[in-house]
Coordinates of C-alpha atoms in Angstrom, one line a residue:
M1 CA -23.4 -59.3 -4.5
S2 CA -24.7 -55.8 -5.1
W3 CA -25.7 -55.6 -1.5
F4 CA -22.0 -55.7 -0.7
F5 CA -21.1 -52.4 -2.5
A6 CA -24.0 -49.9 -2.3
S7 CA -22.7 -47.7 -5.2
S8 CA -21.7 -50.7 -7.5
K9 CA -23.4 -51.1 -10.9
G10 CA -26.6 -52.9 -10.9
S11 CA -27.9 -51.6 -7.6
G12 CA -31.4 -50.9 -7.2
P13 CA -32.9 -47.2 -7.4
L14 CA -31.6 -44.7 -4.6
P15 CA -34.2 -43.5 -2.1
A16 CA -35.4 -40.0 -2.4
L17 CA -33.3 -37.3 -0.7
N18 CA -35.0 -35.8 2.4
S19 CA -34.9 -31.9 2.8
L20 CA -31.8 -31.9 4.8
Q21 CA -30.0 -33.9 2.2
Q22 CA -31.0 -31.8 -0.5
Q23 CA -29.8 -28.5 1.3
R24 CA -26.6 -30.6 1.9
Q25 CA -26.2 -31.2 -1.9
R26 CA -27.2 -27.4 -2.6
Q27 CA -24.2 -26.4 -0.3
I28 CA -21.7 -28.8 -1.9
E29 CA -22.7 -27.7 -5.3
S30 CA -22.3 -24.1 -4.4
L31 CA -18.7 -25.1 -2.9
K32 CA -17.7 -26.7 -6.2
A33 CA -19.1 -24.0 -8.4
A34 CA -17.1 -21.3 -6.5
H35 CA -13.9 -23.2 -6.4
P36 CA -12.8 -25.0 -9.6
S37 CA -9.6 -26.3 -7.9
L38 CA -11.7 -28.2 -5.2
A39 CA -10.6 -31.8 -4.6
E40 CA -12.9 -34.3 -3.4
I41 CA -11.4 -36.5 -0.6
Q42 CA -14.7 -38.2 0.4
K43 CA -17.7 -37.8 -1.5
D44 CA -20.2 -35.5 0.3
V45 CA -18.1 -35.5 3.4
E46 CA -14.6 -33.9 2.9
Y47 CA -13.0 -31.6 0.4
R48 CA -9.7 -29.8 0.1
I49 CA -8.8 -26.6 -1.7
P50 CA -5.1 -25.7 -2.2
F51 CA -3.9 -22.2 -2.5
T52 CA -0.5 -20.4 -2.8
V53 CA 0.5 -17.2 -0.9
N54 CA 4.0 -15.9 -0.4
N55 CA 5.4 -18.9 -2.2
S56 CA 3.9 -21.3 0.1
T57 CA 1.0 -23.7 -0.6
I58 CA -1.6 -24.2 2.1
S59 CA -4.3 -26.5 2.0
V60 CA -7.8 -25.7 3.3
N61 CA -9.7 -28.9 4.5
I62 CA -13.6 -28.8 4.6
L63 CA -15.1 -31.6 6.7
L64 CA -18.8 -31.7 6.6
P65 CA -20.5 -33.4 9.6
P66 CA -23.6 -35.8 9.4
Q67 CA -26.3 -33.2 10.1
F68 CA -24.6 -30.5 7.8
P69 CA -25.9 -27.8 7.2
Q70 CA -27.8 -27.9 10.6
E71 CA -24.4 -28.6 12.1
K72 CA -21.5 -26.1 11.2
P73 CA -18.7 -27.4 9.0
V74 CA -15.2 -28.1 10.3
V75 CA -12.6 -25.9 8.4
S76 CA -9.0 -26.5 8.9
V77 CA -5.7 -25.5 7.1
Y78 CA -2.3 -27.3 6.8
P79 CA 0.5 -26.8 7.5
P80 CA -0.1 -24.9 10.8
V81 CA 0.0 -21.2 10.3
G82 CA -0.4 -18.1 12.3
H83 CA -3.3 -15.9 11.5
H84 CA -6.0 -13.9 13.5
L85 CA -8.8 -16.1 11.9
I86 CA -7.0 -19.4 13.0
D87 CA -6.7 -20.9 16.6
S88 CA -3.4 -20.0 17.9
N89 CA -3.2 -23.2 20.1
N90 CA -2.9 -25.6 17.2
G91 CA -2.6 -23.4 14.3
T92 CA -5.0 -25.3 12.0
M93 CA -8.6 -24.7 13.2
I94 CA -10.3 -21.8 11.6
T95 CA -12.4 -19.8 14.2
S96 CA -13.6 -17.1 11.9
P97 CA -17.2 -15.8 12.8
L98 CA -18.3 -16.8 9.3
I99 CA -17.7 -20.5 10.5
T100 CA -18.9 -20.2 13.9
N101 CA -22.0 -18.4 13.0
F102 CA -22.7 -20.9 10.0
G103 CA -26.5 -21.5 9.6
M104 CA -29.0 -23.4 7.4
H105 CA -29.3 -20.1 5.3
S106 CA -25.5 -19.5 4.8
D107 CA -23.7 -20.2 1.5
L108 CA -20.8 -22.5 1.9
G109 CA -19.1 -21.5 -1.3
K110 CA -19.2 -17.8 -0.4
V111 CA -18.0 -18.5 3.1
I112 CA -14.9 -20.2 1.9
Q113 CA -14.2 -17.6 -0.7
S114 CA -14.4 -14.8 2.0
L115 CA -11.7 -16.8 4.1
L116 CA -9.5 -17.2 1.0
D117 CA -9.9 -13.3 0.3
E118 CA -8.8 -12.7 3.9
F119 CA -5.9 -14.7 3.5
W120 CA -4.9 -13.0 0.5
K121 CA -5.4 -9.6 2.3
S122 CA -3.5 -10.6 5.3
P123 CA -1.3 -13.7 4.5
P124 CA -0.9 -16.4 7.1
V125 CA 2.7 -17.1 8.5
L126 CA 3.8 -20.5 8.6
M127 CA 4.6 -22.0 12.1
S128 CA 8.0 -23.5 12.8
T129 CA 6.5 -26.8 14.2
G130 CA 3.4 -28.7 13.7
P131 CA 2.1 -32.2 12.9
A132 CA 4.2 -34.4 10.7
G133 CA 1.6 -34.6 8.0
F134 CA -1.9 -33.6 7.2
P135 CA -4.5 -36.3 8.3
Y136 CA -6.5 -37.9 5.5
M137 CA -9.6 -36.9 7.5
Y138 CA -9.1 -34.1 10.2
K139 CA -10.5 -34.9 13.5
P140 CA -9.9 -32.1 16.0
S141 CA -9.8 -32.6 19.6
G142 CA -13.1 -32.0 21.4
I143 CA -15.1 -32.7 18.3
P144 CA -16.6 -36.2 17.7
P145 CA -15.0 -37.7 14.5
Y146 CA -17.3 -38.1 11.6
P147 CA -18.2 -41.8 11.2
S148 CA -16.3 -43.6 8.5
Q149 CA -18.0 -45.1 5.5
A150 CA -18.0 -48.6 6.7
F151 CA -19.5 -51.4 4.8
H152 CA -22.3 -53.0 6.8
Y153 CA -22.4 -56.7 6.6
G154 CA -26.3 -57.1 7.2
S155 CA -28.7 -59.7 6.1
R156 CA -29.4 -60.2 2.5
H157 CA -33.1 -60.3 3.2
V158 CA -34.9 -57.4 2.0
G159 CA -37.0 -55.4 4.4
P160 CA -40.6 -54.3 3.8
S161 CA -39.6 -50.9 2.7
Q162 CA -37.2 -52.1 0.1
T163 CA -37.5 -53.3 -3.4
P164 CA -35.6 -56.5 -4.0
P165 CA -33.0 -56.2 -7.0
P166 CA -34.3 -57.3 -10.3
G167 CA -34.1 -61.0 -10.9
S168 CA -33.4 -61.8 -7.3
G169 CA -35.5 -64.8 -6.1
P170 CA -36.7 -65.6 -2.8
A171 CA -33.9 -65.6 -0.2
P172 CA -32.9 -69.2 0.8
S173 CA -33.6 -70.2 4.3
H174 CA -30.7 -71.0 6.5
P175 CA -30.9 -72.2 10.2
A176 CA -28.2 -70.0 11.5
V177 CA -29.7 -67.0 10.1
D178 CA -32.5 -65.1 12.0
I179 CA -34.6 -63.1 9.5
A180 CA -35.8 -60.9 12.3
H181 CA -32.4 -59.7 13.4
E182 CA -29.6 -58.2 11.5
L183 CA -26.1 -59.6 11.5
P184 CA -23.3 -58.2 13.6
R185 CA -21.1 -55.3 11.8
A186 CA -17.3 -55.7 11.5
P187 CA -15.9 -54.9 15.1
A188 CA -13.7 -51.8 15.4
P189 CA -10.3 -53.6 15.5
Y190 CA -10.7 -54.6 12.1
G191 CA -9.6 -51.2 10.6
L192 CA -8.9 -52.5 7.1
I193 CA -12.5 -51.9 5.8
T194 CA -13.7 -49.3 8.0
E195 CA -10.5 -46.9 7.9
L196 CA -9.7 -47.8 4.3
P197 CA -7.8 -44.6 3.1
L198 CA -9.4 -44.6 -0.3
P199 CA -12.7 -42.6 -1.2
V200 CA -15.5 -44.7 -2.7
P201 CA -15.2 -44.0 -6.4
T202 CA -18.0 -42.0 -7.8
G203 CA -16.8 -42.3 -11.5
D204 CA -14.2 -43.7 -13.7
S205 CA -11.3 -41.7 -12.1
E206 CA -10.5 -39.4 -9.2
V207 CA -8.4 -36.3 -9.6
G208 CA -5.8 -35.8 -6.9
L209 CA -4.5 -32.5 -5.3
N210 CA -1.6 -32.4 -7.7
G211 CA -3.7 -33.1 -10.8
H212 CA -2.8 -36.9 -11.0
I213 CA -5.7 -38.9 -12.3
Y214 CA -6.2 -42.5 -10.8
K215 CA -8.6 -44.7 -12.4
M216 CA -10.3 -47.0 -10.0
P217 CA -10.7 -50.8 -11.0
E218 CA -14.0 -52.0 -12.2
I219 CA -16.2 -53.6 -9.6
P220 CA -18.1 -56.4 -11.3
E221 CA -21.8 -57.0 -10.5
S222 CA -20.8 -60.5 -9.3
F223 CA -17.7 -62.3 -8.1
P224 CA -17.0 -65.5 -9.8
E225 CA -15.0 -66.6 -6.8
L226 CA -18.2 -67.1 -4.9
C227 CA -19.8 -69.4 -7.5
D228 CA -17.6 -72.4 -6.4
K229 CA -18.4 -72.1 -2.7
T230 CA -21.1 -74.1 -1.1
L231 CA -24.0 -72.6 0.8
T232 CA -22.2 -73.8 4.2
Q233 CA -19.1 -72.0 3.2
L234 CA -21.1 -68.7 2.3
S235 CA -22.8 -68.9 5.5
D236 CA -19.7 -69.2 7.4
M237 CA -18.3 -66.3 5.5
S238 CA -21.4 -64.2 6.4
E239 CA -21.3 -65.1 10.1
N240 CA -17.4 -65.2 10.6
E241 CA -15.8 -61.8 9.5
D242 CA -12.3 -63.2 9.6
V243 CA -13.4 -65.4 6.6
L244 CA -14.9 -62.6 5.0
L245 CA -11.9 -60.3 5.3
E246 CA -9.6 -63.1 4.1
F247 CA -11.8 -63.5 1.1
F248 CA -12.0 -59.6 0.5
V249 CA -8.3 -59.2 0.9
S250 CA -7.7 -61.9 -1.8
L251 CA -9.8 -60.1 -4.4
P252 CA -7.7 -59.0 -7.5
Q253 CA -9.3 -55.6 -7.5
L254 CA -8.0 -54.9 -4.1
K255 CA -4.7 -56.3 -4.7
Q256 CA -4.7 -54.0 -7.8
V257 CA -5.2 -51.0 -5.6
T258 CA -2.6 -52.1 -3.1
S259 CA 0.0 -52.5 -6.0
D260 CA -0.9 -49.2 -7.6
K261 CA -0.6 -47.5 -4.0
E262 CA 2.9 -49.1 -3.9
E263 CA 3.9 -47.8 -7.2
L264 CA 2.5 -44.2 -6.5
V265 CA 4.3 -44.2 -3.2
N266 CA 7.6 -45.3 -5.1
S267 CA 7.1 -42.5 -7.7
I268 CA 6.6 -39.9 -5.1
L269 CA 9.7 -40.9 -3.3
E270 CA 11.6 -40.7 -6.5
M271 CA 10.3 -37.3 -7.3
A272 CA 11.1 -36.1 -3.9
K273 CA 14.5 -37.3 -4.2
K274 CA 14.8 -35.3 -7.6
N275 CA 13.5 -32.2 -6.0
L276 CA 16.0 -32.4 -3.1
H277 CA 18.7 -32.9 -5.5
M278 CA 17.6 -29.8 -7.2
E279 CA 17.4 -27.8 -4.0
P280 CA 21.1 -26.5 -4.1
Q281 CA 20.4 -25.2 -7.6
L282 CA 17.4 -23.5 -6.6
E283 CA 18.9 -22.0 -3.6
G284 CA 21.8 -20.7 -5.9
K285 CA 19.3 -19.1 -8.2
R286 CA 17.7 -17.5 -5.1
Q287 CA 20.8 -16.1 -3.8
E288 CA 21.8 -14.8 -7.2
M289 CA 18.2 -13.2 -7.5
L290 CA 18.6 -11.6 -4.0
Y291 CA 22.2 -10.2 -5.0
K292 CA 20.8 -8.7 -8.2
Y293 CA 17.8 -7.3 -6.3
E294 CA 20.3 -5.6 -3.9
Q295 CA 22.3 -4.2 -6.9
L296 CA 19.0 -2.9 -8.1
M297 CA 18.3 -1.2 -5.0
Q298 CA 21.7 0.3 -4.8
M299 CA 21.5 1.6 -8.2
K300 CA 18.1 3.0 -7.7
S301 CA 19.4 4.9 -4.6
A302 CA 22.4 6.3 -6.6
F303 CA 20.2 7.4 -9.5
E304 CA 17.7 9.1 -7.1
T305 CA 20.6 10.9 -5.3
K306 CA 22.2 11.9 -8.6
M307 CA 18.7 13.0 -9.8
Q308 CA 18.3 15.1 -6.7
R309 CA 21.6 16.7 -7.2
Q310 CA 21.0 17.3 -10.9
H311 CA 17.8 19.1 -9.8
E312 CA 19.6 21.3 -7.2
L313 CA 22.3 22.2 -9.6
S314 CA 19.7 23.1 -12.5
E315 CA 17.7 25.2 -9.9
S316 CA 21.0 27.0 -8.8
C317 CA 21.9 27.7 -12.5
S318 CA 18.5 28.8 -13.8
L319 CA 18.1 32.2 -15.1
S320 CA 15.7 33.2 -12.3
T321 CA 18.4 32.1 -9.8
L322 CA 21.2 33.9 -11.5
Q323 CA 19.1 37.0 -11.5
A324 CA 18.2 36.7 -7.9
R325 CA 22.0 36.2 -7.0
L326 CA 22.8 39.4 -9.1
K327 CA 20.1 41.4 -7.3
V328 CA 21.5 40.3 -3.8
A329 CA 25.0 40.9 -4.8
A330 CA 24.1 44.4 -6.2
H331 CA 22.2 45.3 -3.1
Q332 CA 25.0 44.1 -0.8
A333 CA 27.6 46.3 -2.7
E334 CA 25.1 49.3 -2.5
E335 CA 24.8 48.8 1.4
E336 CA 28.5 48.6 1.7
S337 CA 29.0 51.9 -0.3
E338 CA 26.3 53.6 1.9
E339 CA 28.0 52.5 5.0
T340 CA 31.2 54.0 3.6
A341 CA 29.5 57.2 3.0
E342 CA 28.0 57.1 6.7
N343 CA 31.6 56.6 8.0
F344 CA 33.0 59.5 6.1
L345 CA 30.2 61.9 7.2
E346 CA 30.7 60.9 10.8
G347 CA 34.4 61.4 10.4
R348 CA 35.5 57.8 10.9
I349 CA 37.5 57.8 7.6
D350 CA 39.5 60.4 5.7
I351 CA 38.6 61.7 2.2
D352 CA 41.1 59.7 0.3
E353 CA 40.0 56.3 1.8
F354 CA 36.3 57.3 1.2
L355 CA 36.8 58.1 -2.5
T356 CA 38.7 54.9 -3.0
S357 CA 36.4 52.6 -1.2
F358 CA 33.1 54.4 -2.2
M359 CA 34.0 54.5 -5.9
E360 CA 34.9 50.8 -6.0
K361 CA 31.8 49.6 -4.2
R362 CA 29.7 51.9 -6.2
T363 CA 31.1 50.7 -9.5
L364 CA 30.7 47.1 -8.5
C365 CA 27.1 47.7 -7.5
H366 CA 26.2 49.5 -10.9
S367 CA 28.1 46.7 -12.9
R368 CA 26.0 44.2 -11.1
R369 CA 22.8 46.0 -11.6
A370 CA 23.6 46.4 -15.5
K371 CA 24.2 42.7 -15.7
E372 CA 21.2 41.8 -13.8
E373 CA 19.0 44.2 -16.1
K374 CA 20.5 42.6 -19.2
L375 CA 19.7 39.2 -17.9
Q376 CA 16.2 40.4 -17.2
Q377 CA 15.8 41.6 -20.9
S378 CA 16.9 38.2 -22.1
I379 CA 14.4 36.5 -19.9
N380 CA 11.7 38.9 -21.0
T381 CA 12.5 38.5 -24.8
H382 CA 12.4 34.7 -24.4
E383 CA 9.0 34.7 -22.6
E384 CA 7.7 37.2 -25.1
D385 CA 8.6 35.1 -28.0
N386 CA 6.7 32.0 -26.3
T387 CA 3.8 34.3 -25.5
E388 CA 3.7 35.6 -29.0
G389 CA 4.0 31.9 -30.5
A390 CA 1.2 30.9 -28.3
L391 CA -1.0 33.8 -29.2
C392 CA -0.2 33.1 -33.0
A393 CA -1.6 29.6 -32.4
G394 CA -4.9 31.0 -31.3
N395 CA -4.7 30.7 -27.6
M396 CA -7.5 33.2 -26.9
S397 CA -7.3 32.5 -23.0
R398 CA -4.2 34.7 -22.7
Q399 CA -6.0 37.8 -23.6
L400 CA -7.1 39.8 -20.5
G401 CA -10.8 40.5 -19.9
D402 CA -12.8 41.9 -17.0
S403 CA -12.8 38.4 -15.3
H404 CA -8.8 38.5 -15.3
R405 CA -8.8 41.9 -13.9
R406 CA -11.3 41.1 -11.0
F407 CA -9.3 38.0 -10.2
L408 CA -6.0 40.1 -10.1
Q409 CA -7.6 42.8 -8.1
T410 CA -8.8 40.4 -5.5
M411 CA -5.5 38.7 -5.3
M412 CA -3.8 42.2 -4.6
A413 CA -6.1 42.6 -1.8
I414 CA -5.8 39.2 -0.1
G415 CA -2.3 38.3 -1.1
I416 CA -2.6 34.5 -0.9
T417 CA -5.5 31.9 -1.2
N418 CA -5.7 28.1 -1.3
E419 CA -6.5 26.3 -4.4
Q420 CA -10.1 25.6 -3.5
E421 CA -10.8 29.4 -2.9
A422 CA -9.0 30.3 -5.9
K423 CA -11.2 28.0 -8.1
A424 CA -14.3 29.5 -6.5
L425 CA -12.9 33.1 -7.1
Y426 CA -12.2 32.2 -10.7
Q427 CA -15.8 30.9 -11.1
H428 CA -17.2 33.8 -9.5
C429 CA -15.1 36.2 -11.7
C430 CA -16.2 34.4 -14.9
E431 CA -19.9 34.2 -13.8
A432 CA -20.0 38.0 -12.9
H433 CA -18.6 39.0 -16.3
K434 CA -20.3 36.3 -18.5
A435 CA -17.0 34.8 -19.4
P436 CA -16.7 31.0 -20.2
C437 CA -15.5 29.0 -17.0
V438 CA -13.8 25.7 -17.4
T439 CA -12.8 24.5 -13.7
D440 CA -9.6 22.6 -14.8
K441 CA -8.3 25.6 -16.8
L442 CA -7.4 27.7 -13.7
D443 CA -3.8 27.6 -14.4
E444 CA -4.2 28.7 -17.8
F445 CA -6.3 31.4 -16.6
I446 CA -3.5 32.4 -14.2
E447 CA -0.8 32.0 -16.8
A448 CA -2.6 34.7 -18.9
I449 CA -2.7 37.1 -16.0
N450 CA 1.2 36.4 -15.4
S451 CA 2.0 37.1 -19.1
R452 CA 0.7 40.7 -18.5
L453 CA 2.4 41.1 -15.0
Q454 CA 5.8 40.2 -16.3
P455 CA 6.7 43.7 -17.4
M456 CA 5.7 45.0 -13.9
F457 CA 7.9 42.4 -12.2
M458 CA 4.9 40.6 -10.5
Q459 CA 3.7 37.1 -10.7
I460 CA 1.0 34.8 -9.2
R461 CA 3.0 31.5 -7.9
K462 CA 1.6 28.4 -6.8
G463 CA 3.2 26.4 -3.9
M464 CA 2.4 23.9 -1.1
S465 CA 1.7 24.5 2.5
E466 CA 3.9 22.5 4.8
E467 CA 1.3 22.4 7.5
N468 CA -1.5 20.4 5.6
G469 CA -0.3 19.8 2.0
L470 CA -2.6 21.9 0.3
Q471 CA -1.7 24.1 -2.9
Y472 CA -1.8 27.8 -2.5
Y473 CA -1.7 30.7 -4.9
A474 CA 0.3 34.0 -3.8
L475 CA 0.8 37.3 -5.7
V476 CA 4.8 37.9 -5.5
N477 CA 6.9 40.8 -6.3
M478 CA 10.1 40.2 -8.3
A479 CA 11.2 43.9 -8.9
E480 CA 14.0 44.0 -6.3
T481 CA 15.6 41.5 -3.9
D482 CA 13.3 39.3 -1.9
I483 CA 14.2 41.4 1.2
T484 CA 14.3 44.9 -0.2
R485 CA 10.7 44.5 -1.8
M486 CA 9.5 45.0 1.6
T487 CA 11.2 48.4 2.1
S488 CA 8.1 50.6 1.4
D489 CA 6.4 48.8 4.4
Y490 CA 9.4 48.0 6.8
A491 CA 12.2 50.1 8.3
E492 CA 15.9 49.2 7.7
N493 CA 16.2 47.7 11.1
E494 CA 13.2 45.7 10.8
L495 CA 14.3 44.1 7.6
E496 CA 17.5 43.3 9.5
L497 CA 15.6 41.5 12.1
F498 CA 13.6 39.7 9.6
R499 CA 16.7 38.4 7.9
K500 CA 18.1 37.2 11.2
T501 CA 14.5 35.5 11.8
I502 CA 15.0 33.8 8.6
D503 CA 18.5 32.7 9.3
L504 CA 17.3 31.2 12.8
I505 CA 14.5 29.2 11.1
V506 CA 16.7 27.9 8.3
S507 CA 19.6 26.9 10.5
S508 CA 17.3 25.0 13.1
E509 CA 16.6 21.3 12.8
N510 CA 12.8 21.5 13.0
G511 CA 12.3 24.7 11.1
K512 CA 11.3 27.0 14.1
A513 CA 12.6 29.9 15.7
S514 CA 11.4 30.7 19.4
S515 CA 10.4 34.3 20.3
T516 CA 13.5 34.1 22.8
D517 CA 16.0 33.4 20.2
I518 CA 14.6 36.2 18.0
L519 CA 14.6 38.6 21.0
N520 CA 18.2 37.7 21.8
S521 CA 19.2 38.2 18.1
T522 CA 18.5 42.0 18.4
D523 CA 21.7 42.3 20.5
T524 CA 23.8 41.6 17.2
M525 CA 22.1 44.0 14.9
T526 CA 24.3 46.4 13.0
S527 CA 21.6 48.9 12.4
K528 CA 19.4 50.7 14.9
K529 CA 18.9 48.6 18.0
M530 CA 15.2 47.6 18.8
K531 CA 13.4 47.4 22.2
K532 CA 11.7 44.2 23.3
S533 CA 8.4 46.0 22.8
E534 CA 9.2 47.0 19.5
T535 CA 10.5 43.5 18.5
E536 CA 7.3 42.0 19.7
H537 CA 5.2 44.5 17.8
L538 CA 7.1 43.6 14.5
L539 CA 6.7 39.9 15.0
T540 CA 3.0 40.4 15.4
R541 CA 2.9 42.7 12.3
L542 CA 4.8 39.9 10.3
V543 CA 2.3 37.4 11.4
Q544 CA -0.6 39.7 10.4
D545 CA 1.0 40.3 6.9
K546 CA 1.4 36.6 6.5
W547 CA 5.2 36.5 6.4
L548 CA 5.5 34.3 9.5
C549 CA 3.3 31.9 11.4
E550 CA 3.3 31.6 15.2
R551 CA 2.2 28.9 17.3
R552 CA 2.9 28.7 21.2
G553 CA 5.8 31.0 20.9
D554 CA 7.6 29.4 18.1
Y555 CA 7.7 31.0 14.8
T556 CA 7.8 29.5 11.3
L557 CA 8.0 30.7 7.8
S558 CA 4.4 31.0 6.2
T559 CA 3.3 29.6 2.8
R560 CA 3.4 33.1 1.4
C561 CA 7.0 33.7 2.6
I562 CA 8.2 30.4 1.3
I563 CA 6.6 31.0 -2.2
E564 CA 7.9 34.5 -2.4
M565 CA 11.4 34.1 -0.7
E566 CA 12.3 30.8 -2.2
P567 CA 14.9 32.3 -4.7
Y568 CA 16.4 34.3 -1.9
I569 CA 16.6 31.4 0.5
R570 CA 18.2 29.1 -2.1
T571 CA 20.7 31.7 -2.8
M572 CA 21.6 32.9 0.7
F573 CA 21.4 29.5 2.4
Q574 CA 22.2 27.1 -0.4
D575 CA 24.5 25.1 2.0
Q576 CA 21.8 24.8 4.7
V577 CA 18.6 24.3 2.8
K578 CA 17.4 20.7 2.2
V579 CA 14.7 19.7 -0.3
C580 CA 11.8 17.3 0.1
H581 CA 12.8 14.0 -1.4
I582 CA 9.2 13.5 -2.7
C583 CA 8.2 16.9 -4.1
H584 CA 11.9 18.4 -4.5
N585 CA 10.7 21.6 -2.9
I586 CA 12.6 23.3 0.1
A587 CA 11.6 21.6 3.3
F588 CA 11.3 23.1 6.9
Q589 CA 8.5 21.4 8.6
C590 CA 9.6 17.8 7.8
Q591 CA 10.6 14.4 9.0
I592 CA 14.2 13.3 8.6
C593 CA 15.6 9.9 7.9
E594 CA 17.7 8.7 11.1
N595 CA 20.3 6.8 9.0
P596 CA 23.4 8.8 9.3
S597 CA 24.5 7.9 5.7
C598 CA 21.0 9.0 4.3
G599 CA 19.3 11.8 6.2
I600 CA 16.7 12.8 3.4
K601 CA 13.9 15.2 4.5
I602 CA 10.3 14.6 3.5
H603 CA 7.5 17.3 4.1
N604 CA 4.8 16.0 6.7
P605 CA 2.0 15.9 4.0
C606 CA 4.3 14.1 1.7
V607 CA 5.0 11.5 4.4
A608 CA 1.3 10.9 4.8
R609 CA 0.8 10.5 1.2
Y610 CA 3.9 8.4 0.4
F611 CA 3.2 5.9 3.2
K612 CA -0.5 5.6 3.0
G613 CA -1.6 2.2 3.0
R614 CA 1.8 0.8 3.5
V615 CA 2.1 -1.9 6.4
E616 CA 5.8 -1.2 7.2
P617 CA 7.0 2.2 6.2
R618 CA 10.7 2.3 4.8
C619 CA 12.7 5.3 3.7
P620 CA 12.5 5.7 0.0
A621 CA 16.2 6.4 -0.4
C622 CA 17.9 3.7 1.9
E623 CA 15.1 1.4 2.6
D624 CA 15.7 1.6 6.4
F625 CA 12.8 1.4 8.6
W626 CA 11.0 4.9 8.9
P627 CA 10.8 5.3 12.7
H628 CA 8.8 8.6 12.8
E629 CA 4.9 8.8 13.2
I630 CA 3.1 8.8 10.0
P631 CA 0.5 11.6 10.0
E632 CA -2.9 11.2 8.5
V633 CA -3.7 12.6 5.0
R634 CA -5.6 15.9 5.8
R635 CA -8.2 16.8 3.4
L636 CA -9.3 20.3 4.7
H637 CA -12.0 22.0 2.5
S638 CA -11.3 25.3 4.1
Q639 CA -8.1 26.7 5.7
S640 CA -7.1 30.0 6.9
K641 CA -4.9 31.8 4.6
K642 CA -1.2 31.5 5.2

């Protein structure tokens, strides 16, 4: 009976594979090598790969048509999902170009791996409705189903191209059997054999999707039940398929398979009931996890808020900030005393009031200046101790050479430069004076210059441009207040207008001041009034000197102004100035969170870097959706100096 089961033991040698079958086997071997979790549903026909994404298990079903690889494979998924590679009508058929363009020279293993990689990058979304279950063999509409592995009940006679099994004698003659014609096959209504939902065994056991190993019953080379039957009964069985099917169903091997199937179904039902029983516990754990995650986000937000507040307080109480406040207060007392003297000279107040007010304000001015100088001495002493300690440790980079002097002279001429130009200038100065040049030691090179500039109340500071996010270096003056340092170049009324311009920019929501508002502010000046032409000339001059930037009639603080005037701005506008949530520098050109309880500010360049690559931007403080347009990260290799 080896003719009955083609793959059973004792069958004759298999015919050699043709070229198409060899290519089919190579494609299947490539698929198995690329995916160790591959499950064989039907040998050389249907395979399945489970994968988990976003806590959901999705199965990829691969059906190989008869003429594969000349014909394209049919690849589908279950349960139905939504994805740009999957047909939106049914949610199961994969319509990727990798499948539609599949050819003889394609690699099935690599194609399926590319699909899985795309699913990992862009996870599919489960559909709310779909088929009740995954069909054992997927048969999409519009595509002819793959022919089932039906057992053909042909004649036992051996054709001319076949070799009879060893030990077989001549076929007995029978009047009802025509040797020239093949016996009819089982008709379609008998779905028991043709649609049997069990793959033909290829080994001792089959591994399921969940790792369960089922051992198929042994198929004997001969069936003892047939030995007791007469030739007439065997002929009737061969001609009448109802008798054949009745005998086939009564085989103990098939009864064992049916019994095993019922046991497996019962065990699956029992396991499903246990899982449903554990569902409330799992849901409780999930809710507990979500609650703890929400607490974590609240604690994170509170921590970041306190860190920001701590940073602001430490900045407001630093030695440099206290010194800047003393400078501003001393300058204000001096201006008030000068105003009192002018009023006395113009006869607005008598001599007694003048002496009382003038002496009081002058005393206050000198007292504040004395405190500021004493604080400056303490700062210098502290920095000198640090400098001497570094020199004693052998840091030779702090000793100024001709390259340092050339770098400083250039900075005094240009005032401000971006980081790339500063590195090029550093390399040029070192090459011109044959000094060692290390590209990543620019900050140490500038620090050596600053250590010698400290007694002259000057410093090269580093800051970020709010326009493009690039780093800039600027030479700043720290001798007087951040406004009076411009006295040698600007008149008193010009300085007052500059202060009013800063006030307009800081008070605005977008960090800008229009030329109209600046012109109108001249009406409230306490010093000498300025004409419209004089105001426009001053604004042009401030732009040329790199204190302001102008674009379409709106003025903003330049990078140089922000770097040099930051202590003054933090002191005079401490209730209005906001800092960037990302870099913690003062922010003017920025985006603001629209959540009323949040309202953090982030520089435009910081927004571009923070949200780069994020699918859904959310506020880093309150986790609300960030509604503003995300600018692109600008990587400019040359920028005009600010």
